[in-house]
Coordinates of C-alpha atoms in Angstrom, one line a residue:
X224 CA 20.1 21.4 -8.1
X225 CA 17.9 22.4 -5.2
X226 CA 15.9 19.2 -5.6
X227 CA 19.1 17.1 -5.5
X228 CA 20.3 18.9 -2.4
X229 CA 16.9 18.4 -0.7
X230 CA 17.0 14.7 -1.5
X231 CA 20.5 14.4 -0.3
X232 CA 19.5 16.2 3.0
X233 CA 16.6 13.8 3.5
X234 CA 18.8 10.8 2.8
X235 CA 21.3 12.1 5.3
X236 CA 18.6 12.6 7.9
X237 CA 17.3 9.1 7.5
X238 CA 20.9 7.7 7.6
X239 CA 21.5 9.4 10.9
X240 CA 18.2 8.1 12.2
X241 CA 19.1 4.5 11.3
X242 CA 22.6 5.0 12.7
X243 CA 21.2 6.3 16.0
X244 CA 18.5 3.5 16.2
X245 CA 21.1 0.8 15.6
X246 CA 23.0 1.9 18.6
X247 CA 20.0 1.4 20.9
X248 CA 18.7 -2.0 19.9
X249 CA 17.6 -4.2 22.7
X250 CA 17.2 -7.4 20.7
X251 CA 19.4 -9.6 18.6
X252 CA 17.9 -11.6 15.7
X253 CA 20.3 -14.5 16.2
X254 CA 19.4 -14.7 19.9
X255 CA 15.7 -14.6 19.2
X256 CA 16.1 -17.4 16.7
X257 CA 17.9 -19.5 19.4
X258 CA 15.2 -18.7 22.0
X259 CA 12.5 -19.6 19.5
X260 CA 14.1 -22.9 18.7
X261 CA 14.5 -23.7 22.3
X262 CA 10.8 -23.1 23.0
X263 CA 9.8 -25.0 19.9
X264 CA 11.8 -28.0 21.1
X265 CA 9.8 -27.9 24.4
X266 CA 6.5 -28.0 22.5
X267 CA 7.0 -30.6 19.8
X268 CA 3.3 -31.4 19.2
X269 CA 1.4 -28.2 19.1
X270 CA -2.1 -28.8 17.6
X271 CA -4.7 -27.4 19.9
X272 CA -5.4 -23.8 21.0
X273 CA -4.3 -24.5 24.6
X274 CA -1.0 -26.1 23.4
X275 CA -0.3 -23.1 21.1
X276 CA -1.1 -20.7 23.9
X277 CA 1.2 -22.6 26.3
X278 CA 4.0 -22.2 23.7
X279 CA 3.4 -18.5 23.4
X280 CA 3.5 -18.0 27.2
X281 CA 6.7 -20.1 27.4
X282 CA 8.2 -17.9 24.7
X283 CA 7.2 -14.7 26.4
X284 CA 8.7 -15.9 29.7
X285 CA 11.9 -17.1 28.1
X286 CA 12.3 -13.7 26.4
X287 CA 11.7 -11.9 29.7
X288 CA 14.4 -14.0 31.3
X289 CA 16.9 -13.1 28.7
X290 CA 16.0 -9.5 28.0
X291 CA 14.3 -8.4 31.3
X292 CA 10.7 -8.2 32.2
X293 CA 10.9 -4.4 31.6
X294 CA 11.5 -5.0 27.9
X295 CA 8.8 -7.7 27.4
X296 CA 5.1 -7.1 28.0
X297 CA 3.0 -9.6 30.0
X298 CA 1.1 -12.1 28.0
X299 CA -2.6 -11.4 28.2
X300 CA -5.2 -13.0 26.0
X301 CA -7.2 -9.7 25.8
X302 CA -4.1 -8.0 24.3
X303 CA -4.4 -9.9 21.0
X304 CA -5.8 -7.8 18.1
X305 CA -6.4 -8.1 14.4
X306 CA -3.9 -6.6 12.0
X307 CA -4.8 -5.6 8.4
X308 CA -1.9 -4.4 6.2
X309 CA -0.9 -4.8 2.6
X310 CA -4.1 -6.7 1.9
X311 CA -3.3 -9.4 4.4
X312 CA -5.2 -10.0 7.7
X313 CA -3.7 -11.6 10.7
X314 CA -3.6 -11.6 14.5
X315 CA -0.9 -10.1 16.7
X316 CA 0.1 -9.5 20.3
X317 CA 2.7 -6.8 21.0
X318 CA 5.6 -7.9 23.3
X319 CA 7.7 -4.7 22.8
X320 CA 7.3 -1.5 20.9
X321 CA 9.7 1.5 20.8
X322 CA 10.7 4.1 18.2
X323 CA 13.4 1.8 16.8
X324 CA 12.1 -1.8 17.5
X325 CA 9.0 -3.8 17.8
X326 CA 8.6 -7.5 18.8
X327 CA 5.3 -9.2 18.2
X328 CA 3.8 -12.6 17.8
X329 CA 2.0 -12.5 14.5
X330 CA 0.0 -15.1 12.7
X331 CA -3.3 -16.4 11.4
X332 CA -5.8 -19.0 12.4
X333 CA -7.4 -19.2 9.0
X334 CA -4.6 -18.3 6.5
X335 CA -3.7 -15.0 4.8
X336 CA -1.8 -13.6 1.8
X337 CA -0.7 -10.1 0.8
X338 CA 2.1 -7.5 0.2
X339 CA 4.9 -7.3 2.7
X340 CA 5.2 -3.5 2.4
X341 CA 8.4 -1.5 1.8
X342 CA 9.8 -0.6 5.2
X343 CA 12.3 1.6 6.9
X344 CA 13.2 -1.3 9.1
X345 CA 14.8 -4.8 8.8
X346 CA 12.2 -7.5 9.5
X347 CA 13.1 -10.9 11.1
X348 CA 10.2 -13.4 11.0
X349 CA 10.9 -16.6 13.0
X350 CA 8.3 -19.3 12.4
X351 CA 6.9 -20.9 15.6
X352 CA 4.1 -23.0 14.0
X353 CA 3.0 -23.6 10.5
X354 CA 4.8 -22.0 7.6
X355 CA 5.4 -18.7 5.8
X356 CA 5.7 -18.4 2.0
X357 CA 7.4 -15.5 0.2
X358 CA 8.5 -14.5 -3.3
X359 CA 10.3 -11.6 -4.9
X360 CA 8.8 -10.1 -8.1
X361 CA 10.9 -12.1 -10.5
X362 CA 10.6 -15.4 -8.5
X363 CA 8.8 -18.4 -10.2
X364 CA 8.9 -20.5 -7.1
X365 CA 8.1 -19.6 -3.5
X366 CA 10.5 -19.4 -0.5
X367 CA 9.3 -21.7 2.3
X368 CA 10.0 -21.0 5.9
X369 CA 9.2 -23.7 8.5
X370 CA 9.3 -23.7 12.4
X371 CA 12.7 -22.5 13.7
X372 CA 13.6 -20.7 10.4
X373 CA 13.9 -17.0 10.2
X374 CA 12.9 -15.0 7.2
X375 CA 14.9 -11.7 6.9
X376 CA 13.0 -9.1 4.8
X377 CA 15.7 -6.5 4.1
X378 CA 14.9 -2.9 4.6
X379 CA 13.6 -1.4 1.4
X380 CA 12.7 -4.8 -0.2
X381 CA 9.2 -6.0 -1.0
X382 CA 7.7 -9.5 -1.3
X383 CA 4.5 -11.2 -1.8
X384 CA 3.9 -13.5 1.2
X385 CA 1.4 -16.0 2.4
X386 CA 0.7 -18.1 5.5
X387 CA -1.6 -21.2 5.7
X388 CA -4.0 -21.5 8.5
X389 CA -2.7 -22.0 12.1
X390 CA 0.7 -20.4 11.3
X391 CA 2.4 -18.1 13.8
X392 CA 5.8 -16.4 14.1
X393 CA 7.9 -14.2 16.4
X394 CA 8.5 -11.0 14.4
X395 CA 11.2 -8.4 15.1
X396 CA 11.5 -5.1 13.3
X397 CA 14.5 -2.9 13.7
X398 CA 14.9 0.6 12.3
X399 CA 12.8 3.6 12.1
X400 CA 9.5 2.2 13.3
X401 CA 7.3 5.3 12.9
X402 CA 8.1 5.0 9.1
X403 CA 6.2 1.6 9.2
X404 CA 3.0 3.0 10.8
X405 CA 1.3 4.3 7.6
X406 CA 1.5 0.7 6.2
X407 CA 0.1 -0.7 9.4
X408 CA -2.8 1.7 9.6
X409 CA -3.7 2.3 6.0
X410 CA -6.1 -0.6 5.5
X411 CA -7.9 0.2 8.7
X412 CA -8.7 3.7 7.6
X413 CA -9.3 3.0 3.9
X414 CA -10.9 -0.4 3.9
X415 CA -11.9 -2.2 7.1
X416 CA -12.9 0.9 9.1
X417 CA -12.4 -1.3 12.2
X418 CA -12.3 1.6 14.7
X419 CA -12.1 -0.6 17.7
X420 CA -8.9 -2.4 16.4
X421 CA -7.4 0.9 15.3
X422 CA -7.9 2.4 18.8
X423 CA -6.6 -0.7 20.5
X424 CA -3.5 -0.8 18.3
X425 CA -2.8 2.9 18.8
X426 CA -3.2 2.8 22.6
X427 CA -1.1 -0.3 23.2
X428 CA 1.6 0.7 20.8
X429 CA 1.7 4.3 22.0
X430 CA 1.9 3.4 25.7
X431 CA 4.8 1.0 25.0
X432 CA 6.7 3.5 22.9
X433 CA 6.3 6.2 25.5
X434 CA 7.4 3.7 28.2
X435 CA 10.6 2.7 26.4
X436 CA 11.4 6.3 25.4
X437 CA 11.3 7.2 29.1
X438 CA 13.4 4.1 30.0
X439 CA 15.9 5.1 27.3
X440 CA 16.2 8.7 28.6
X441 CA 16.8 7.4 32.1
X442 CA 19.6 5.1 31.0
X443 CA 21.1 8.0 29.0
X444 CA 21.2 10.3 31.9
X445 CA 22.4 7.7 34.3
X446 CA 25.5 7.3 32.1

């Protein structure tokens, strides 16, 4: 009985966390899809590194116009970092990170495949270039997501996913972001031992989370 009550209490706590988080979201997945498609339409033939970078900068600026520059980090080449999670390796740049949301550009120049993870957040993955493939455990054929399409990984679900080389996406996660961190860091501690990347990820993520926590408190007290 005590075990059942404890589980119920934990479930209630997580429910309240999700409820509170959902009231403080900055981003809307539908709007992000619209912005992404607008930017994609302005960059119809993206093949080279410079063309891809121009599209990313354009996307960042469009996001800042809609959501405010205080909510979207500047685009700096040196802020890109590797990401190892679920057996997959990719590259990412953090545009926004808070306790209940993150917005990144994620992708791979050489291709990758792995486990999506089981998350405490809903994940919206809008393809900018290339493709993403995904499958549930019982699937015998893959889901295919192309530029302009958004793949919604529902909180609590798990999929196998893959991306061919030179594929990138705008990724939004909404929910209890600290609950996703063990997945994001596990490979770094147990496999790659890439201390430089772990440090860089921690510093950039931590600074942004603190920044947006302070902004949130200011908005709360101004009300």
